[in-house]
XYZ file of C-alpha atoms in Angstrom:
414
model
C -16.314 41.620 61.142
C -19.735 40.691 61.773
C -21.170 41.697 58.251
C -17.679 39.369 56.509
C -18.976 36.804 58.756
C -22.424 36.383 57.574
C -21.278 36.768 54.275
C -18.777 33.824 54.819
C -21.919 32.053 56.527
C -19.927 31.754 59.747
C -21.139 34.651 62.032
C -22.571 33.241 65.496
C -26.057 35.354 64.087
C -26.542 33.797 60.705
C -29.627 35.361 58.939
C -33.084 32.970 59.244
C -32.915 29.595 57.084
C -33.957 30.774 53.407
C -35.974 28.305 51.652
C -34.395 24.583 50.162
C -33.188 25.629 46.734
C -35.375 22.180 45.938
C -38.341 23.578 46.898
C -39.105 20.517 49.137
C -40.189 21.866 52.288
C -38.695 18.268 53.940
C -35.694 18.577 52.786
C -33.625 20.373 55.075
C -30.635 22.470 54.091
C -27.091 21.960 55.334
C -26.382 24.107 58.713
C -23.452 26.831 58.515
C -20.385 25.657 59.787
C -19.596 26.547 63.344
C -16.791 29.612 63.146
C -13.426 29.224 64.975
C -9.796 28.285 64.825
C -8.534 25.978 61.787
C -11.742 27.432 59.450
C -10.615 30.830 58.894
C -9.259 29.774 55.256
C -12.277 27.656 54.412
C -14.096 28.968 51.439
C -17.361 29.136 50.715
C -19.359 26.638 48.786
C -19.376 27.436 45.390
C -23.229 26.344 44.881
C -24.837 28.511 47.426
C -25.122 32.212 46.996
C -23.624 34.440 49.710
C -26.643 36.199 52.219
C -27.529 39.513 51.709
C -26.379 42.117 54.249
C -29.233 44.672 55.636
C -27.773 47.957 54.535
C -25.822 47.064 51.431
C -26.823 46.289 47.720
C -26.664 42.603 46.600
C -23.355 41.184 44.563
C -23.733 42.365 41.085
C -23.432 38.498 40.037
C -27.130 38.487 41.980
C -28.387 40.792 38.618
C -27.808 37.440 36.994
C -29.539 34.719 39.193
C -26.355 35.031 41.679
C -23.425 32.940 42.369
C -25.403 29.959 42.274
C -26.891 30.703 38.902
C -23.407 31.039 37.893
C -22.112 27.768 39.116
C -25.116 26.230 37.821
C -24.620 27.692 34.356
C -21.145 26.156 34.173
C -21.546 23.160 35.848
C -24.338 22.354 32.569
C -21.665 23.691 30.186
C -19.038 21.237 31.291
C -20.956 18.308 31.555
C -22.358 18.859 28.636
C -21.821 16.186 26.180
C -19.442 16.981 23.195
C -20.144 15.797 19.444
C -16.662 15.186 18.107
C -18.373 14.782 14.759
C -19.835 18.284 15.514
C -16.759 19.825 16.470
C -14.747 18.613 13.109
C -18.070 19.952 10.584
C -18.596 23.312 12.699
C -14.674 23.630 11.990
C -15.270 22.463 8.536
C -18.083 24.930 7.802
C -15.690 27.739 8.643
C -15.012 28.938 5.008
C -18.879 28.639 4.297
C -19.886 30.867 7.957
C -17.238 33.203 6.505
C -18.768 33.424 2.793
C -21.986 33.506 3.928
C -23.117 34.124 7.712
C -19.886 35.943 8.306
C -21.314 38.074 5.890
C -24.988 38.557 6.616
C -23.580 39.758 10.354
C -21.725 42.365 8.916
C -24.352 43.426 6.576
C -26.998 43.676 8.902
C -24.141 45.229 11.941
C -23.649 47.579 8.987
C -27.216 48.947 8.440
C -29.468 50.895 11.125
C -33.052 49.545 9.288
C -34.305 47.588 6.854
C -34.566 49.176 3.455
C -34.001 48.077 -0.017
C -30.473 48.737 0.023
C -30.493 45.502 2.672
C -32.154 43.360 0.425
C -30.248 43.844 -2.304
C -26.787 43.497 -0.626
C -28.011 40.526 1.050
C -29.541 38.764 -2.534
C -26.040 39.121 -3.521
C -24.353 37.665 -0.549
C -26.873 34.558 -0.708
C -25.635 33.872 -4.912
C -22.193 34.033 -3.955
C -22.472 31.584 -1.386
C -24.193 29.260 -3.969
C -27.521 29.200 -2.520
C -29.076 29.146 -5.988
C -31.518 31.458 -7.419
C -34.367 29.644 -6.126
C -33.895 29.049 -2.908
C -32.659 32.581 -2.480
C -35.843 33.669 -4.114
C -37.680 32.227 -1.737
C -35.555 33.174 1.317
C -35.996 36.763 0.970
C -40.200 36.181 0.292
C -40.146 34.956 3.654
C -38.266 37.374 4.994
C -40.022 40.330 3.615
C -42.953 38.822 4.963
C -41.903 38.016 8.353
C -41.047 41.826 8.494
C -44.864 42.785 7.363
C -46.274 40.251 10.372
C -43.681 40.436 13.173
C -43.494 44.015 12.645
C -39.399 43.639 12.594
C -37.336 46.954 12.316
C -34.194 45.866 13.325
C -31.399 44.368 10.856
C -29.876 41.924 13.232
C -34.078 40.281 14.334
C -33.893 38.713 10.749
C -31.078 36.137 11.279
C -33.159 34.325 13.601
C -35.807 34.303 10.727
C -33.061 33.374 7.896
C -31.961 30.351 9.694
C -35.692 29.223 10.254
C -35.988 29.515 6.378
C -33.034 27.520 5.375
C -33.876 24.820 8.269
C -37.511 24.636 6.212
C -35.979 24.573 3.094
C -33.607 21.817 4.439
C -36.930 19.724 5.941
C -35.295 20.558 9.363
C -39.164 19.811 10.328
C -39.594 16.536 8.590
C -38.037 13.273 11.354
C -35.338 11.435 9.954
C -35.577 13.077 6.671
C -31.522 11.579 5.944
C -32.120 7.972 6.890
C -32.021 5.389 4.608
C -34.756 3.112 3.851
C -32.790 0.299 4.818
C -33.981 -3.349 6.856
C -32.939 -5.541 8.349
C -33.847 -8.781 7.796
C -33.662 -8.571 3.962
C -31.748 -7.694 0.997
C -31.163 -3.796 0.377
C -29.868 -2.502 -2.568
C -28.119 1.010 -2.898
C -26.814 2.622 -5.969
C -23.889 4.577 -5.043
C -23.379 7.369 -8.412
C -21.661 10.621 -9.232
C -18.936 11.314 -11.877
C -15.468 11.443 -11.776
C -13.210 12.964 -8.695
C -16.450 13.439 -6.669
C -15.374 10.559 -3.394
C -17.810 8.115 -4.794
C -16.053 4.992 -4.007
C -14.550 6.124 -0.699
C -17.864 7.421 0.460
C -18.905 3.765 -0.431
C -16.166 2.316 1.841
C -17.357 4.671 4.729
C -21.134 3.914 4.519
C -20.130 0.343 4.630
C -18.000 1.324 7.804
C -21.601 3.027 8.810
C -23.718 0.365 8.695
C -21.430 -2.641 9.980
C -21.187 -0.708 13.172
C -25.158 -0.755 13.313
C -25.021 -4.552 13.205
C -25.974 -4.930 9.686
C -23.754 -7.619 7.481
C -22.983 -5.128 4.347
C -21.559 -6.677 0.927
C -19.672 -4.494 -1.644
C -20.726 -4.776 -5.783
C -17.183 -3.054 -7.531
C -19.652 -2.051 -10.667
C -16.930 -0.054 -11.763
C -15.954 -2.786 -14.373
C -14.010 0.177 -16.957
C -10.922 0.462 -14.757
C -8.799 -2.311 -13.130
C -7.614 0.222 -10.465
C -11.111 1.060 -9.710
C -11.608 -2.494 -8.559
C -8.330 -2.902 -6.781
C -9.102 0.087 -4.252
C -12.635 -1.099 -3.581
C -11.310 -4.026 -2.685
C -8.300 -1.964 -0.340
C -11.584 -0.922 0.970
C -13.409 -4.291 0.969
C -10.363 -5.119 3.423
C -10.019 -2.890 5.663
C -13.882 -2.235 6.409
C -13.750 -5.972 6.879
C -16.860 -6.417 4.254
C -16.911 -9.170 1.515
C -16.704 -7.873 -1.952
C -17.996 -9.119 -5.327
C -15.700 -8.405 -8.301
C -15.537 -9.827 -11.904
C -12.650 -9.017 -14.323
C -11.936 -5.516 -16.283
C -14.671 -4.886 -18.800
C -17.156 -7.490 -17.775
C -20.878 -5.927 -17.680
C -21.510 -4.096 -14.634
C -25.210 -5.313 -14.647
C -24.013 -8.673 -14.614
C -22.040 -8.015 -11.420
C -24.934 -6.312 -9.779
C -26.349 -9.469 -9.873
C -24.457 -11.480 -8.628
C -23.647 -9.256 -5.534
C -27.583 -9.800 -4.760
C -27.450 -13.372 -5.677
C -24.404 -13.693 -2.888
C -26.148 -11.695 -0.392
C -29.182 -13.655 -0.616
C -27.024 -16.711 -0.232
C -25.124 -15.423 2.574
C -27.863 -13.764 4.844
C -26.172 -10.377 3.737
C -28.471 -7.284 4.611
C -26.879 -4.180 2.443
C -25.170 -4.289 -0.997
C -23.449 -0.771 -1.983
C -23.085 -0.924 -5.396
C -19.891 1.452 -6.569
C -20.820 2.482 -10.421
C -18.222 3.826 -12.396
C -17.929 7.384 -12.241
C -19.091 9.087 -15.570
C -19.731 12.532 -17.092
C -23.383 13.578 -16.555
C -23.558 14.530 -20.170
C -22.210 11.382 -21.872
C -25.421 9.395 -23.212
C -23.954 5.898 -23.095
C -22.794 5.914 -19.999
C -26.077 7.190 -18.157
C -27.705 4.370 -20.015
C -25.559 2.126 -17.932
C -27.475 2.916 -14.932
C -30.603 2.687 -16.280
C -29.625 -0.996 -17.408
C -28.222 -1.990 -13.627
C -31.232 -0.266 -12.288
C -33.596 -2.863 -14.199
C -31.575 -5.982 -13.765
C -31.671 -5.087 -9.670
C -35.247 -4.471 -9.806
C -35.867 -8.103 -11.838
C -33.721 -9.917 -9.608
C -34.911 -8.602 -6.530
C -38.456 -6.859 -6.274
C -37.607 -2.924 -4.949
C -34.206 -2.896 -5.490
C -32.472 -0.626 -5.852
C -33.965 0.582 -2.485
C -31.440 3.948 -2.782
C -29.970 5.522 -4.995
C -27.401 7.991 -3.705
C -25.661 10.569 -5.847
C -22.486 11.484 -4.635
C -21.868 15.050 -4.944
C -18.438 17.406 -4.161
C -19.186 20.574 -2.696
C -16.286 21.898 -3.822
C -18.178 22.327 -7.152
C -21.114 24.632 -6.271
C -23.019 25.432 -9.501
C -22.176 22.302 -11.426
C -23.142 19.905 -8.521
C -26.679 21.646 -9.143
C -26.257 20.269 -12.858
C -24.919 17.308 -11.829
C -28.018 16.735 -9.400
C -30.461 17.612 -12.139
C -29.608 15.072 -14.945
C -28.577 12.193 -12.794
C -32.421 12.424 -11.145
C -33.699 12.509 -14.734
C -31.447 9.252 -15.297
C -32.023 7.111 -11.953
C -34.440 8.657 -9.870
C -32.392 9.735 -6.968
C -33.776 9.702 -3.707
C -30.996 11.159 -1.673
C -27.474 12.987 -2.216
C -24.519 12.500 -0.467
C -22.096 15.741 -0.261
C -18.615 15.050 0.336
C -15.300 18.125 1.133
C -18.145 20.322 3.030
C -14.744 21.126 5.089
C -12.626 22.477 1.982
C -15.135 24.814 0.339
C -16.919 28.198 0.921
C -19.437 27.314 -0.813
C -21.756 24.980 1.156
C -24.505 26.631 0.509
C -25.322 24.369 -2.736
C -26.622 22.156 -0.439
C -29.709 24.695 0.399
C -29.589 25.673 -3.526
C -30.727 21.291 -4.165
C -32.739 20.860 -1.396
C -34.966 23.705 -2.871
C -34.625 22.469 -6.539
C -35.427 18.744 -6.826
C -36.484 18.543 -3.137
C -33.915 15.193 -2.853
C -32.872 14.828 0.717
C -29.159 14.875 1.958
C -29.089 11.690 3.569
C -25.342 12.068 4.212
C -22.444 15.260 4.440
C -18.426 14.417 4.528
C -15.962 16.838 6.364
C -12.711 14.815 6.589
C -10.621 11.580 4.868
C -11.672 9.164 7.845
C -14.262 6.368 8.483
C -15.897 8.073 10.558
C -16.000 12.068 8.570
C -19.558 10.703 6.784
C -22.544 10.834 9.364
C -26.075 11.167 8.325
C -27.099 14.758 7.910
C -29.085 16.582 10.350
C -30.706 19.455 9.192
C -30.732 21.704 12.952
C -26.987 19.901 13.661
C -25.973 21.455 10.077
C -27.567 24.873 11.223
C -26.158 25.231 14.130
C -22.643 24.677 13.110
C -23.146 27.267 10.489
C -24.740 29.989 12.516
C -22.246 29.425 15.369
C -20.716 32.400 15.579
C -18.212 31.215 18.134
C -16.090 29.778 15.723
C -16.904 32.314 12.592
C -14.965 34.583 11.155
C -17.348 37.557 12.739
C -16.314 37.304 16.089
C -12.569 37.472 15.046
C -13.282 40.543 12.909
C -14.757 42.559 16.256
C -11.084 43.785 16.967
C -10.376 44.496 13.828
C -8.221 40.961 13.084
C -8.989 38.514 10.675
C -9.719 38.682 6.734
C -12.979 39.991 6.223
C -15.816 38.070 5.414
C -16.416 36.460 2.139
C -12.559 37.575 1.016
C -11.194 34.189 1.613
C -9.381 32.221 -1.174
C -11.358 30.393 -3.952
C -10.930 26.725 -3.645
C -7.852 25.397 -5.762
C -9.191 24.419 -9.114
C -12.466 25.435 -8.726
């Protein structure tokens, strides 16, 4: 009884005072409660760790930094602050983990060193996921080479080293790489592009949403002068964003309504103009000379402008969105992307494939139909939703459940 007593912290001979957990020596810790009737259900205090007993091996929750440890370790875990924006793309990313970290687990789970075999099987998973031949090339350089210095013999050390490459090739070490070179105080321009089907003028809308909430007094230009209905649902938008909007009739030059939009904001103390273009075919001639036309009449109206230029891109698309990226920059000098249905595709990994192409920053990524799916991309936030394994399909797979990586559905239509 004597030994459950100390253990309990109530025996009449409690062991000697053990140092304040805060390492203050003047501040004194909390004296065990006296034992008797109407305590003997009282439990112990879940933050202190129960007293070792002369005689008898510690608690095997001691191998671990003890009860206390454990409390600790859970108390951080639930107060820790939760991302809902993080939750909804780490679910989104789930087809992508599958198709392509989902995959690297099992390769490297599969294999007891690292030979050639491994780098073969894993150049192939990296193309199917759309990480583009360059990017890939350079992936497995580094990895090779981390091998040679680090001395790595172990499959399973170089995921750790995969995700540092992509975070490099994603400028994961370059601050606020995805923000806009927007101020207050002044007239921005940005020049909202990408062809047909791609979200354009919703992702418009939502950056509009963005930047209201940040204080800023946004305007909307409905460029999109070739379709009435194009118009109409920017102004939908216009509405219920609570922004004004600056329209002219079907078929009236879209460089003439570019300027007005910065004439109005300059007359109402406006700070952002999104200009929606129409959405065009990257290989028809006449309509990439549009831009180039509202690009110049910006820039004579208002020195800088456009300040941005933002190519919206679908994911959806993989490959093509890589063409898509390539001619538009030769057109308008892009100097971000915006990628849109990250949360319907496996193949996310086209945004690593254009970061390591043109080197144009994602300044924005879309996982949902609501305001508030489009946040401002963050390289190490993007990582680790990808490489959490939590919610991949690997951990499912360990009992044998699940569809096996990379064997999910292709996209409808793509």
């Amino acid at each position: 009884m004597d030994r459950l007593g100390r253990w309990f912290g109530r025996s009449k001979n409690p062991p000697a005072e053990e140092p304040s957990a805060t390492g203050d020596p003047e501040v004194e810790e909390a004296a065990p409660p006296a034992s008797g009737v109407g305590e003997a259900h009282q439990e112990p205090s879940p933050a202190a760790s129960p007293p070792a007993v002369p005689g008898e091996a510690a608690p095997a929750a001691n191998a671990s930094g003890g009860l206390r440890g454990i409390w600790e370790a859970t108390r951080r875990l639930a107060l820790t602050p939760v991302d809902p924006f993080f939750e909804k793309m780490a679910e989104g990313l789930n087809r992508t983990r599958q198709n392509l970290v989902g995959q690297v687990v099992d390769l490297f789970r599969s294999h007891a060193r690292i030979d050639e075999e491994l780098w073969e099987e894993l150049e192939a998973i990296l193309l199917t996921a759309d990480v583009g031949v360059g990017a890939t090339d350079r992936i497995l350089e580094a990895l090779r080479g981390s091998v040679r210095e680090k001395k790595l013999r172990e499959p399973s050390e170089l995921l750790d080293e995969l995700r540092e490459v992509m975070g490099r090739i994603l400028g994961a070490d370059t601050p606020q790489v995805g923000a806009l070179k927007v101020e207050k105080g002044r007239v921005n321009v940005v020049l909202m592009v990408g062809v047909n089907g791609t979200g354009k003028t919703t992702t418009t809308a939502k950056l509009a949403h963005h930047y209201q909430k940040q204080g800023f007094k946004v305007l909307l230009a409905a460029a999109d002068t070739f379709r009435a209905a194009a118009i109409d649902q920017l102004q939908v938008w216009a509405d219920r964003v609570g922004v004004d909007l600056v329209r002219h009739r079907e078929g009236s030059d879209p460089a003439a309504v570019v300027y007005d939009a910065i004439a109005a904001a300059q007359a109402r103390g406006a700070d952002l103009v999104l200009v929606d273009t129409a959405g065009r075919l990257h290989s028809k001639a006449n309509l990439m000379e549009e831009l180039k036309k509202i690009r110049r009449v910006s820039g004579k109206d208002l020195p800088g402008a456009p300040h941005e230029v933002l190519l919206v891109l679908d994911a959806t698309t993989g490959q093509n969105a890589l063409e898509q990226a390539r001619v538009f920059h030769q057109v308008t000098e892009l100097t971000g992307l915006v990628l849109c249905k990250l949360d319907g595709t496996a193949r996310g990994g086209i945004i690593v494939a254009i970061a390591q192409e043109f080197q144009i920053p994602v300044k924005y990524i879309g996982v949902g139909e609501g305001l508030e799916d489009l946040q401002p991309f963050v390289p190490q936030q993007f990582l680790e939703a990808l490489f959490n394994q939590r919610s991949g399909a690997g951990e499912e797979r360990r009992d044998g459940q699940g569809e096996p990586a990379g064997k999910a559905s292709e996209d409808p239509g793509s």
